[in-house]
Amino acid sequence: MYQCDQCPDDPTCTYCLSELGAGHMAQKVIPPRRIQLLNLSTGSKISAELRAVSRIALGVFTKQKCPPGRYEIELDTDFRIIGSTVMRYNDSQYQVVDIEKVLRKQEVLDRLLMEEFHLWHLTHELEPSEVTADPSDLKEEQKQMIKRELDKLFILQQIHDIRMFIWKKGIYQPLGEFFLDESCEPDVNRIAERALARKEPIREQLVAQGMDRVFDVHVVPLPKQSCGIAMIDITDMIATERKRQRQEWELYKQVLSIVTEQKLVLLQDVELYELIKASDRRSTIFIGEAADLARVRQAIREVLGACSIAPARLLHFIVAVNEAATNTITHGKAGRVDVYLSEKEHVCRVVVFDQGTGISLSELPQVTLLPGYSTRASLGAGFQVMLSYADRVMLNSSPMGTKIVLELKINQPAAHKMES
Amino acid sequence: MDYQVKEAEQQAIVYLEGELDMLVGERLGNLIREVGQRNKAILLDFREVTFVDSSGIGSMFFATKDLLASGKHVEIVNIREEVLDILRVLGFTEALKIRVTPLKG
C-alpha cells in the first residue's frame, strides 16, 4: 500500500526519513528493530518496528492501532525514549514519534522530582513581562529600561552565590558576610589594577584553590582609584554543564551505535586506554604530508602480512585506515598512526590520532553518517569507507584532537602463522 | 601515479598506473581535463591501478563531471573488482553514472 511497505528492500525510498522532518540528519535503521510502544495513559503495549531515527523524532511502523498520545519506547535495558505521536497520516502504518526526552532508569526519579518543582515554581513566578504589560503612561523607552533591569534581577535570582567587594589599594571591603579567599588576592589585585589603568571593566575566571571553587570575576573601575568587584561562584554551573555534555555524549553514542548496527562506537578516554592496553603495538608512523600515507599502507601490510587475510579484505582495510590518516592532513595539523595487534582477541587495531581541533558533538552525525561524495575530499565519504571496510570503528574526540580506532578481525594470529 | 595517453581520431585512452592517493592531488583532474579538451571520448584504463581513496580521485571526480556536462564521453575500463568496490563505496560510480567495465580475469 504505502512506500514504507518496501522498506528495507528499497534503499532509494526515503519516505520514512522525510516524514521525520529532520532533514539530512535522519537515518534509516536497517534492518528494522523490533520495539514496543507503551501508551503512557492507557498502559497498553503496541508491537512495532523502529525504521528511522533522528535527533528529534523516531519513525516506527506498526500494523496495530496506535492512537495519538504519549508513548514510552525501550531501546535498550537502560535507555528509553518518551515521545508523542500525532494523528496518523492517511491511515498509514508508518508513525512518527516526536522525542520529548531520553531517559536512563536511574534518572527517571530525579527527573520527575525536578519537573514537579519546576511546575510549582512556574505557577508562583512573576514574569518580568507581566509587570510591564500593564498599560500606563510610561514611555516606551522607560518600559524597556524597567524590563531590562527586571531581567537582570531575574538572572541574579538564579545565582546562589555572588560575592561583592569594594576594592581600594589592595584592601577589600565585603558587601555582606563573606570573605575573599586568600589564594585569589594576588590575581584580583592584578585585575583591579589593570581595570583602573585601562579605565574599563574586566572579566576573568579564577580558581580559588583554598575553597576548591571556580569564580567568574567582574571588576568595574570606580572613582577615586577604587573598584567594584563581583565574584560569582560558577563551580556548580560547570559541573552541571559537564554532566549535561556527558549525557549528550551517551545519547549520541547509543543512537549512532543503533543506526550503524553497532559498527560505530564513541569512546571515552578511559575506554580507549583500556583497549590499547589489551593490544601490542607493532608499528608507529608519524604523518605530516601526503607522501607519508604510502608508509602507513606499507606498515599495515607488514604487520598483517603474516596473517591469512584475503587480499581484497586487506586492501579495503588499508583504504579505511588511509582515509582516516588522510583526514589528519586535511583537517588536522599533524597525525600519528599506531598499529596494534591483539592475538588474544584476534584483532588488529589501528589508532589514528589527529591533532586537529576535534569534531564537536553537534557535528558528529553529519561527519560520520552523511553518505557519498558530498564535498571535495569530504570527511563524509571517508567515514563511509571506514564504516564499510573496517569491522568496527571507534571514535574519541576532544578539543585535543580526534582518535579513530579501526578494527579488523583476523582469523589467525600472526605468531602462529610465522611458526608454521 | 604514472600514466600514458594514446590519442587517435578524437578518442583517447589514459592508462593509469599505481596508487591514486592524496599525493596525486590535482594532477589527475588536470590530466583528464586536458585530454578531454582535445578529444570526444576518453577511456580511463585502470588495469594497473592498485589503490584509490577519496582524496586521490577527488579531482578526477570533478573533472569527469565537467566533461560529462559538456557532452563528452568518459568511461572506466579494466578496473580490478576490489578497486571498483572502493569507487562504489565512495559513491563515485553512482554520482557520475558512467560506464565501468571490470577487468576480466
Coordinates of C-alpha atoms in Angstrom, one line a residue:
Chain A
M1 CA 0.0 0.0 0.0
Y2 CA 2.4 2.7 1.1
Q3 CA 6.0 3.2 0.2
C4 CA 7.1 2.1 3.6
D5 CA 6.0 -1.5 2.8
Q6 CA 9.1 -1.6 0.6
C7 CA 11.4 -0.9 3.5
P8 CA 14.0 -2.2 3.9
D9 CA 14.3 -3.8 0.4
D10 CA 14.2 -0.5 -1.4
P11 CA 17.2 1.6 -0.3
T12 CA 16.2 4.5 -2.5
C13 CA 12.9 5.0 -0.7
T14 CA 13.2 7.9 1.7
Y15 CA 9.5 8.2 2.7
C16 CA 10.2 7.4 6.4
L17 CA 13.1 9.9 6.6
S18 CA 11.3 12.9 5.1
E19 CA 8.3 12.3 7.4
L20 CA 10.6 12.8 10.4
G21 CA 11.2 16.5 9.4
A22 CA 14.8 16.3 10.4
G23 CA 16.4 16.9 7.0
H24 CA 19.7 15.1 6.4
M25 CA 20.2 14.2 10.0
A26 CA 17.6 11.3 9.7
Q27 CA 18.9 7.8 9.2
K28 CA 17.2 4.5 8.3
V29 CA 17.5 1.7 10.7
I30 CA 18.5 -1.3 8.6
P31 CA 17.4 -3.9 9.4
P32 CA 14.4 -2.5 11.3
R33 CA 14.5 -3.2 15.1
R34 CA 11.5 -4.7 16.9
I35 CA 10.3 -2.5 19.6
Q36 CA 7.3 -2.0 21.9
L37 CA 5.4 1.2 22.4
L38 CA 3.9 1.6 25.8
N39 CA 1.0 4.0 25.8
L40 CA 1.6 6.1 28.9
S41 CA -2.1 7.0 29.5
T42 CA -3.7 3.5 28.9
G43 CA -0.8 1.3 29.7
S44 CA -1.4 -0.8 26.6
K45 CA 1.5 -2.1 24.6
I46 CA 1.9 -2.0 20.8
S47 CA 4.4 -4.0 18.8
A48 CA 6.2 -2.1 16.2
E49 CA 9.4 -1.8 14.2
L50 CA 11.9 1.1 14.5
R51 CA 12.7 2.1 11.0
A52 CA 14.1 5.6 11.1
V53 CA 16.0 7.7 13.7
S54 CA 16.9 11.3 14.0
R55 CA 17.7 13.6 16.9
I56 CA 14.2 14.9 17.2
A57 CA 11.9 12.0 16.1
L58 CA 11.7 8.3 15.6
G59 CA 9.9 6.6 12.7
V60 CA 8.0 3.4 13.6
F61 CA 6.0 1.0 11.6
T62 CA 3.1 -0.8 13.2
K63 CA 0.1 -2.8 12.0
Q64 CA -1.7 -2.3 15.3
K65 CA -3.8 0.7 16.2
C66 CA -1.7 3.5 17.6
P67 CA -3.9 6.3 18.9
P68 CA -2.3 9.8 19.3
G69 CA -0.7 10.2 22.7
R70 CA 2.5 9.9 24.7
Y71 CA 4.5 6.7 24.5
E72 CA 7.5 5.2 26.1
I73 CA 9.9 3.1 23.9
E74 CA 12.6 1.0 25.4
L75 CA 15.6 0.8 23.1
D76 CA 18.0 -0.9 25.5
T77 CA 17.6 -2.2 29.0
D78 CA 18.7 1.2 30.5
F79 CA 17.8 3.5 27.6
R80 CA 14.3 4.7 27.0
I81 CA 12.7 7.4 25.0
I82 CA 9.5 9.2 25.8
G83 CA 7.7 10.7 22.8
S84 CA 4.4 11.7 21.4
T85 CA 2.5 10.8 18.2
V86 CA 0.1 12.9 16.3
M87 CA -2.9 11.8 14.2
R88 CA -1.8 9.1 11.7
Y89 CA -1.4 10.4 8.2
N90 CA -3.8 8.9 5.7
D91 CA -4.3 5.8 7.7
S92 CA -0.6 4.9 7.1
Q93 CA 1.0 2.2 9.1
Y94 CA 4.0 4.4 9.5
Q95 CA 4.1 6.6 12.6
V96 CA 6.3 9.5 13.6
V97 CA 7.1 9.7 17.3
D98 CA 8.5 13.1 18.3
I99 CA 11.1 12.7 21.0
E100 CA 10.3 14.5 24.2
K101 CA 13.0 13.1 26.4
V102 CA 15.5 10.4 26.7
L103 CA 15.7 8.6 30.0
R104 CA 18.0 6.2 31.7
K105 CA 16.5 4.3 34.6
Q106 CA 18.3 5.9 37.4
E107 CA 17.4 9.3 36.1
V108 CA 13.6 8.8 36.0
L109 CA 13.0 9.6 39.6
D110 CA 15.3 12.6 39.7
R111 CA 13.6 14.0 36.6
L112 CA 10.1 13.6 38.0
L113 CA 11.0 15.4 41.2
M114 CA 12.6 18.2 39.2
E115 CA 9.6 18.5 36.9
E116 CA 7.2 18.9 39.8
F117 CA 9.4 21.5 41.3
H118 CA 9.6 23.5 38.0
L119 CA 5.8 23.3 37.6
W120 CA 5.3 24.7 41.1
H121 CA 8.0 27.3 40.5
L122 CA 6.4 28.5 37.3
T123 CA 3.0 29.0 38.8
H124 CA 4.4 31.1 41.6
E125 CA 6.8 33.2 39.5
L126 CA 6.3 36.7 38.5
E127 CA 7.2 37.1 34.8
P128 CA 9.1 40.3 34.1
S129 CA 7.0 40.9 31.0
E130 CA 3.8 40.8 33.1
V131 CA 4.9 43.7 35.2
T132 CA 5.4 46.0 32.1
A133 CA 2.3 44.6 30.3
D134 CA 0.0 46.9 32.3
P135 CA -0.9 49.8 30.1
S136 CA 0.2 53.0 31.8
D137 CA 1.5 56.3 30.7
L138 CA 5.1 55.2 30.9
K139 CA 7.0 55.9 27.8
E140 CA 8.2 53.0 25.7
E141 CA 11.8 53.8 26.5
Q142 CA 11.2 53.7 30.2
K143 CA 9.3 50.5 29.9
Q144 CA 12.2 48.9 28.1
M145 CA 14.6 50.1 30.8
I146 CA 12.4 48.7 33.6
K147 CA 12.2 45.4 31.7
R148 CA 15.9 45.3 31.2
E149 CA 16.5 45.9 34.9
L150 CA 13.9 43.3 35.9
D151 CA 15.6 40.8 33.5
K152 CA 18.9 41.4 35.2
L153 CA 17.3 40.8 38.6
F154 CA 15.7 37.7 37.3
I155 CA 19.2 36.4 36.3
L156 CA 20.6 37.4 39.7
Q157 CA 17.9 35.4 41.5
Q158 CA 19.2 32.3 39.7
I159 CA 22.6 32.8 41.1
H160 CA 23.0 31.3 44.6
D161 CA 26.4 32.6 45.4
I162 CA 27.5 36.1 44.5
R163 CA 30.2 38.0 46.5
M164 CA 30.7 41.7 46.1
F165 CA 33.5 43.8 47.3
I166 CA 34.7 47.4 47.1
W167 CA 38.5 47.4 46.4
K168 CA 40.9 50.2 47.2
K169 CA 44.7 49.8 47.1
G170 CA 44.7 46.2 47.9
I171 CA 42.1 46.5 50.7
Y172 CA 38.8 44.5 50.3
Q173 CA 35.6 45.7 51.8
P174 CA 33.0 43.0 51.5
L175 CA 29.4 44.0 50.9
G176 CA 27.9 41.2 53.0
E177 CA 29.0 38.5 55.3
F178 CA 31.8 36.7 53.4
F179 CA 35.5 36.9 52.9
L180 CA 37.8 36.8 49.9
D181 CA 39.8 33.6 49.7
E182 CA 43.5 34.5 50.2
S183 CA 44.7 32.4 47.2
C184 CA 42.6 34.8 45.0
E185 CA 44.1 38.0 46.3
P186 CA 47.1 38.4 44.0
D187 CA 45.0 37.7 40.9
V188 CA 42.2 40.0 41.9
N189 CA 44.7 42.8 42.8
R190 CA 46.3 42.3 39.3
I191 CA 42.9 42.5 37.6
A192 CA 41.8 45.6 39.6
E193 CA 45.0 47.5 38.8
R194 CA 44.6 46.7 35.1
A195 CA 40.9 47.7 35.1
L196 CA 41.9 51.1 36.7
A197 CA 44.8 51.6 34.3
R198 CA 42.5 50.9 31.3
K199 CA 39.5 52.6 32.8
E200 CA 37.3 49.8 31.7
P201 CA 35.6 46.7 33.3
I202 CA 37.5 43.4 33.1
R203 CA 36.1 39.9 33.4
E204 CA 38.1 36.8 34.2
Q205 CA 37.7 33.3 35.7
L206 CA 39.7 32.4 38.8
V207 CA 40.2 29.3 40.7
A208 CA 40.1 29.8 44.5
Q209 CA 42.3 26.9 45.5
G210 CA 41.7 27.3 49.2
M211 CA 37.9 26.8 48.6
D212 CA 38.2 24.5 45.6
R213 CA 35.7 26.7 43.7
V214 CA 35.7 28.5 40.4
F215 CA 34.6 32.1 40.2
D216 CA 33.6 34.4 37.4
V217 CA 35.2 37.7 38.5
H218 CA 33.9 41.0 37.3
V219 CA 35.9 44.1 38.1
V220 CA 34.5 47.6 37.4
P221 CA 36.6 50.7 37.9
L222 CA 35.0 53.3 40.2
P223 CA 36.1 56.9 41.1
K224 CA 39.0 57.6 43.4
Q225 CA 41.2 54.7 42.3
S226 CA 38.7 52.1 43.7
C227 CA 36.9 49.2 42.1
G228 CA 33.7 47.3 42.5
I229 CA 34.2 43.5 42.4
A230 CA 31.6 40.8 41.9
M231 CA 32.6 37.2 42.2
I232 CA 30.0 34.6 41.0
D233 CA 30.6 31.1 42.1
I234 CA 30.2 29.0 38.8
T235 CA 31.6 25.7 40.2
D236 CA 28.1 24.1 40.2
M237 CA 27.3 25.5 36.8
I238 CA 30.4 24.0 35.3
A239 CA 29.7 20.7 37.0
T240 CA 26.1 20.7 35.6
E241 CA 27.3 21.6 32.1
R242 CA 29.8 18.8 32.2
K243 CA 27.1 16.4 33.3
R244 CA 24.9 17.6 30.5
Q245 CA 27.6 17.1 28.0
R246 CA 28.3 13.6 29.3
Q247 CA 24.6 12.8 28.9
E248 CA 24.5 14.2 25.4
W249 CA 27.6 12.1 24.5
E250 CA 25.9 9.0 25.8
L251 CA 22.8 9.7 23.8
Y252 CA 24.8 10.2 20.6
K253 CA 26.8 7.1 21.4
Q254 CA 23.6 5.0 21.6
V255 CA 21.9 6.5 18.6
L256 CA 25.0 6.2 16.4
S257 CA 25.5 2.6 17.6
I258 CA 21.9 1.6 16.7
V259 CA 21.9 3.4 13.4
T260 CA 25.3 1.8 12.3
E261 CA 24.3 -1.6 13.7
Q262 CA 26.9 -1.4 16.5
K263 CA 29.7 -0.6 14.0
L264 CA 30.4 2.9 15.1
V265 CA 31.2 3.3 18.8
L266 CA 32.0 6.5 20.6
L267 CA 34.8 6.1 23.1
Q268 CA 35.7 7.9 26.3
D269 CA 39.4 8.4 27.0
V270 CA 39.5 5.6 29.7
E271 CA 37.8 3.1 27.4
L272 CA 40.4 3.9 24.6
Y273 CA 43.2 3.4 27.1
E274 CA 41.8 0.0 28.2
L275 CA 41.6 -1.1 24.5
I276 CA 45.1 -0.1 23.8
K277 CA 46.4 -1.7 27.0
A278 CA 45.0 -5.0 25.8
S279 CA 46.9 -4.9 22.5
D280 CA 50.6 -4.9 21.4
R281 CA 51.9 -2.0 19.4
R282 CA 53.7 -3.2 16.3
S283 CA 54.3 0.0 14.4
T284 CA 54.1 3.8 14.6
I285 CA 54.0 6.2 11.7
F286 CA 54.0 10.0 12.0
I287 CA 52.1 11.8 9.3
G288 CA 53.0 15.3 8.2
E289 CA 52.5 15.2 4.5
A290 CA 50.8 13.3 1.7
A291 CA 53.9 11.3 1.0
D292 CA 53.7 9.7 4.5
L293 CA 50.4 7.9 3.6
A294 CA 52.3 5.3 1.5
R295 CA 54.4 4.5 4.6
V296 CA 51.2 3.9 6.6
R297 CA 49.9 1.5 4.0
Q298 CA 53.2 -0.3 3.9
A299 CA 53.3 -0.6 7.7
I300 CA 49.9 -2.3 7.8
R301 CA 50.9 -4.7 5.0
E302 CA 54.0 -5.6 7.0
V303 CA 52.1 -6.1 10.3
L304 CA 49.3 -8.1 8.7
G305 CA 51.3 -9.8 6.1
A306 CA 51.8 -12.9 8.2
C307 CA 48.0 -13.2 8.9
S308 CA 45.9 -15.1 6.4
I309 CA 43.6 -12.3 5.2
A310 CA 42.0 -12.3 1.8
P311 CA 43.8 -9.7 -0.5
A312 CA 40.7 -7.7 -1.2
R313 CA 39.8 -7.6 2.5
L314 CA 43.3 -6.4 3.4
L315 CA 43.3 -3.8 0.6
H316 CA 39.9 -2.5 1.8
F317 CA 41.0 -2.2 5.4
I318 CA 44.1 -0.3 4.2
V319 CA 41.8 2.0 2.3
A320 CA 39.8 2.6 5.5
V321 CA 43.0 3.4 7.6
N322 CA 44.3 5.5 4.7
E323 CA 41.1 7.6 4.8
A324 CA 41.5 8.3 8.5
A325 CA 45.1 9.1 8.0
T326 CA 44.3 11.4 5.1
N327 CA 41.9 13.3 7.4
T328 CA 44.7 14.1 9.7
I329 CA 46.5 16.0 6.9
T330 CA 43.3 17.7 5.6
H331 CA 41.7 18.7 8.8
G332 CA 44.4 18.4 11.4
K333 CA 47.8 19.8 11.8
A334 CA 49.8 16.6 12.2
G335 CA 48.9 13.0 12.8
R336 CA 50.1 9.7 14.0
V337 CA 49.2 6.1 13.2
D338 CA 49.7 3.3 15.7
V339 CA 49.2 -0.3 14.5
Y340 CA 48.3 -2.7 17.3
L341 CA 47.7 -6.4 17.3
S342 CA 45.8 -8.3 19.9
E343 CA 46.5 -12.0 19.4
K344 CA 44.3 -12.9 22.3
E345 CA 41.3 -11.2 20.8
H346 CA 42.3 -12.0 17.2
V347 CA 42.0 -8.4 16.1
C348 CA 44.2 -5.7 14.5
R349 CA 43.5 -2.2 15.9
V350 CA 44.8 0.8 14.1
V351 CA 44.7 4.1 16.1
V352 CA 44.8 7.2 14.0
F353 CA 45.5 10.3 16.1
D354 CA 44.5 13.6 14.5
Q355 CA 45.8 16.6 16.5
G356 CA 43.3 19.0 14.8
T357 CA 40.6 20.8 16.6
G358 CA 38.5 17.7 17.1
I359 CA 34.9 17.0 16.0
S360 CA 32.3 18.7 18.1
L361 CA 29.3 16.6 19.4
S362 CA 26.9 18.6 17.2
E363 CA 28.9 17.8 14.1
L364 CA 29.1 14.1 14.8
P365 CA 26.1 12.7 13.0
Q366 CA 26.9 14.8 9.9
V367 CA 30.5 13.9 9.8
T368 CA 30.1 10.2 10.5
L369 CA 26.9 9.3 8.7
L370 CA 26.3 11.5 5.6
P371 CA 26.9 9.1 2.8
G372 CA 28.5 9.7 -0.6
Y373 CA 30.7 12.1 -2.3
S374 CA 29.2 15.3 -0.8
T375 CA 32.1 17.7 -0.9
R376 CA 35.7 17.7 -2.2
A377 CA 37.8 15.2 -0.2
S378 CA 34.9 15.2 2.3
L379 CA 35.0 13.7 5.7
G380 CA 31.6 12.2 5.0
A381 CA 32.9 10.0 2.2
G382 CA 35.9 9.0 4.2
F383 CA 33.8 7.8 7.1
Q384 CA 31.6 5.8 4.8
V385 CA 34.6 4.0 3.6
M386 CA 35.8 3.4 7.2
L387 CA 32.3 2.0 8.2
S388 CA 32.2 -0.2 5.2
Y389 CA 35.6 -1.7 5.3
A390 CA 36.6 -1.9 9.0
D391 CA 34.8 -4.4 11.2
R392 CA 34.4 -1.8 13.9
V393 CA 35.1 2.0 14.0
M394 CA 35.6 3.7 17.3
L395 CA 35.8 7.5 17.7
N396 CA 37.2 9.6 20.5
S397 CA 37.1 13.3 20.0
S398 CA 38.1 16.2 22.3
P399 CA 39.5 19.7 21.7
M400 CA 42.9 18.0 21.9
G401 CA 42.2 16.1 18.7
T402 CA 40.4 13.1 17.3
K403 CA 41.3 9.5 17.7
I404 CA 39.8 6.9 15.4
V405 CA 40.3 3.2 16.1
L406 CA 39.7 0.9 13.1
E407 CA 39.4 -2.8 13.9
L408 CA 39.9 -5.8 11.6
K409 CA 39.2 -9.3 12.8
I410 CA 41.9 -11.7 11.9
N411 CA 41.4 -15.5 11.8
Q412 CA 44.8 -16.5 12.7
P413 CA 47.2 -14.6 14.9
A414 CA 50.5 -13.6 13.3
A415 CA 52.8 -15.5 15.6
H416 CA 51.1 -18.9 14.8
K417 CA 51.4 -18.4 11.1
M418 CA 55.1 -17.5 11.4
E419 CA 55.8 -20.7 13.4
S420 CA 54.2 -22.8 10.7
Chain B
M1 CA 50.9 7.7 -10.1
D2 CA 52.2 7.1 -13.6
Y3 CA 50.2 7.4 -16.8
Q4 CA 50.4 7.1 -20.6
V5 CA 48.0 8.7 -23.1
K6 CA 47.2 7.4 -26.6
E7 CA 45.1 9.6 -28.8
A8 CA 43.6 8.9 -32.2
E9 CA 40.5 10.1 -34.1
Q10 CA 39.1 12.2 -31.3
Q11 CA 39.4 9.3 -28.9
A12 CA 41.9 9.0 -26.0
I13 CA 42.9 6.1 -23.8
V14 CA 44.5 7.2 -20.5
Y15 CA 46.5 4.3 -19.0
L16 CA 46.8 4.9 -15.3
E17 CA 49.2 3.1 -13.0
G18 CA 50.0 2.9 -9.3
E19 CA 48.3 4.2 -6.2
L20 CA 45.8 7.1 -6.5
D21 CA 46.0 8.8 -3.1
M22 CA 46.3 12.3 -1.8
L23 CA 49.7 12.7 -3.3
V24 CA 48.1 12.7 -6.8
G25 CA 46.3 15.9 -5.8
E26 CA 45.0 18.0 -8.8
R27 CA 47.3 16.2 -11.3
L28 CA 44.8 13.5 -12.3
G29 CA 42.0 16.0 -12.7
N30 CA 44.1 18.4 -14.8
L31 CA 45.3 15.5 -17.0
I32 CA 41.7 14.4 -17.6
R33 CA 40.6 17.9 -18.4
E34 CA 43.5 18.5 -20.8
V35 CA 42.9 15.2 -22.7
G36 CA 39.2 15.9 -22.6
Q37 CA 39.6 19.2 -24.3
R38 CA 41.2 17.6 -27.4
N39 CA 39.0 14.5 -27.7
K40 CA 35.4 13.5 -27.8
A41 CA 35.7 10.3 -25.8
I42 CA 38.1 9.4 -23.0
L43 CA 38.7 5.9 -21.8
L44 CA 40.3 5.6 -18.4
D45 CA 42.2 2.3 -18.2
F46 CA 42.5 1.2 -14.5
R47 CA 44.3 -2.1 -15.2
E48 CA 47.4 -1.1 -13.3
V49 CA 45.7 0.9 -10.6
T50 CA 46.2 -0.9 -7.3
F51 CA 44.8 1.6 -4.8
V52 CA 42.3 4.5 -4.7
D53 CA 41.0 6.7 -2.0
S54 CA 38.6 9.7 -1.7
S55 CA 41.3 12.4 -2.0
G56 CA 43.1 10.6 -4.8
I57 CA 40.1 10.5 -7.1
G58 CA 38.6 13.8 -5.8
S59 CA 39.9 15.9 -8.7
M60 CA 39.2 13.1 -11.2
F61 CA 35.6 13.1 -10.0
F62 CA 35.1 16.8 -10.6
A63 CA 37.0 16.8 -13.9
T64 CA 34.9 13.9 -15.2
K65 CA 31.7 15.6 -14.0
D66 CA 32.5 18.7 -16.0
L67 CA 33.5 16.7 -19.1
L68 CA 30.2 14.8 -19.0
A69 CA 28.3 18.1 -18.6
S70 CA 29.9 19.4 -21.7
G71 CA 28.8 16.4 -23.7
K72 CA 32.0 14.3 -23.7
H73 CA 32.0 10.6 -23.2
V74 CA 34.0 9.2 -20.3
E75 CA 34.4 5.6 -19.4
I76 CA 36.4 3.5 -16.9
V77 CA 37.7 0.2 -18.3
N78 CA 39.7 -2.8 -17.0
I79 CA 39.2 -1.9 -13.3
R80 CA 40.1 -4.5 -10.8
E81 CA 37.0 -5.7 -8.9
E82 CA 38.4 -4.8 -5.5
V83 CA 39.2 -1.3 -6.7
L84 CA 35.8 -0.8 -8.3
D85 CA 34.3 -1.7 -4.9
I86 CA 36.1 1.3 -3.4
L87 CA 34.6 3.6 -6.0
R88 CA 31.2 2.2 -5.2
V89 CA 31.5 2.8 -1.5
L90 CA 32.7 6.3 -2.2
G91 CA 29.6 6.9 -4.2
F92 CA 31.7 7.7 -7.2
T93 CA 30.0 5.5 -9.7
E94 CA 26.5 6.2 -8.5
A95 CA 27.0 10.0 -8.6
L96 CA 28.6 10.0 -12.1
K97 CA 26.6 7.2 -13.7
I98 CA 29.4 6.5 -16.1
R99 CA 30.0 3.1 -17.8
V100 CA 32.5 0.9 -15.9
T101 CA 33.9 -2.3 -17.3
P102 CA 35.7 -4.5 -14.8
L103 CA 38.9 -6.4 -15.6
K104 CA 38.2 -9.9 -16.8
G105 CA 40.2 -12.4 -15.0

